[in-house]
Amino acid sequence: MTTRIFTPSEANALLPELIKDLHQLQALTRQFEERYRELQSRKATYAQSAGLPAY
């Protein structure tokens, strides 16, 4: 026997908030990926100008 934490109607009522949270998480992921690419590019530029191997 499984224990229910939420009733179906309670779960359905939470969907709008869950969708909002997922959109925020997706936006943060995009920001993180953009920043990571920017930092990788800067790292490569610095390594090249300093004569270091690019990792």
mmCIF file of C-alpha atoms in Angstrom:
data_model
loop_
_atom_site.group_PDB
_atom_site.id
_atom_site.type_symbol
_atom_site.label_atom_id
_atom_site.label_comp_id
_atom_site.label_asym_id
_atom_site.label_seq_id
_atom_site.Cartn_x
_atom_site.Cartn_y
_atom_site.Cartn_z
ATOM 1 C CA MET A 1 0.000 0.000 0.000
ATOM 2 C CA THR A 2 1.336 3.414 -0.951
ATOM 3 C CA THR A 3 1.077 6.454 1.236
ATOM 4 C CA ARG A 4 -0.268 9.543 -0.482
ATOM 5 C CA ILE A 5 1.338 12.813 0.441
ATOM 6 C CA PHE A 6 -0.951 14.935 -1.713
ATOM 7 C CA THR A 7 -4.422 14.338 -2.993
ATOM 8 C CA PRO A 8 -4.780 14.673 -6.772
ATOM 9 C CA SER A 9 -6.596 17.987 -6.344
ATOM 10 C CA GLU A 10 -3.864 19.313 -4.038
ATOM 11 C CA ALA A 11 -1.210 18.243 -6.534
ATOM 12 C CA ASN A 12 -3.095 19.900 -9.384
ATOM 13 C CA ALA A 13 -3.437 23.091 -7.348
ATOM 14 C CA LEU A 14 0.355 23.220 -6.968
ATOM 15 C CA LEU A 15 1.049 22.884 -10.705
ATOM 16 C CA PRO A 16 1.042 26.643 -11.485
ATOM 17 C CA GLU A 17 3.629 27.268 -8.766
ATOM 18 C CA LEU A 18 5.705 24.298 -9.925
ATOM 19 C CA ILE A 19 5.632 25.572 -13.516
ATOM 20 C CA LYS A 20 6.735 29.034 -12.344
ATOM 21 C CA ASP A 21 9.587 27.503 -10.335
ATOM 22 C CA LEU A 22 10.669 25.393 -13.318
ATOM 23 C CA HIS A 23 10.766 28.475 -15.554
ATOM 24 C CA GLN A 24 12.927 30.257 -12.994
ATOM 25 C CA LEU A 25 15.246 27.255 -12.795
ATOM 26 C CA GLN A 26 15.530 27.154 -16.590
ATOM 27 C CA ALA A 27 16.385 30.872 -16.641
ATOM 28 C CA LEU A 28 19.054 30.379 -13.974
ATOM 29 C CA THR A 29 20.485 27.448 -15.927
ATOM 30 C CA ARG A 30 20.721 29.604 -19.059
ATOM 31 C CA GLN A 31 22.432 32.383 -17.073
ATOM 32 C CA PHE A 32 24.874 29.906 -15.564
ATOM 33 C CA GLU A 33 25.705 28.391 -18.962
ATOM 34 C CA GLU A 34 26.190 31.836 -20.508
ATOM 35 C CA ARG A 35 28.472 32.929 -17.680
ATOM 36 C CA TYR A 36 30.414 29.658 -17.863
ATOM 37 C CA ARG A 37 31.018 30.109 -21.608
ATOM 38 C CA GLU A 38 32.118 33.696 -21.005
ATOM 39 C CA LEU A 39 34.579 32.639 -18.302
ATOM 40 C CA GLN A 40 35.938 29.796 -20.450
ATOM 41 C CA SER A 41 36.522 32.275 -23.260
ATOM 42 C CA ARG A 42 38.300 34.698 -20.943
ATOM 43 C CA LYS A 43 40.393 31.861 -19.541
ATOM 44 C CA ALA A 44 41.458 30.797 -23.048
ATOM 45 C CA THR A 45 42.272 34.402 -23.995
ATOM 46 C CA TYR A 46 44.347 34.853 -20.847
ATOM 47 C CA ALA A 47 46.151 31.549 -21.349
ATOM 48 C CA GLN A 48 46.960 32.449 -24.937
ATOM 49 C CA SER A 49 48.268 35.910 -24.014
ATOM 50 C CA ALA A 50 50.354 34.448 -21.162
ATOM 51 C CA GLY A 51 51.700 31.639 -23.319
ATOM 52 C CA LEU A 52 50.037 28.976 -21.166
ATOM 53 C CA PRO A 53 48.307 25.857 -22.402
ATOM 54 C CA ALA A 54 44.563 26.235 -22.686
ATOM 55 C CA TYR A 55 42.628 23.736 -20.592
#
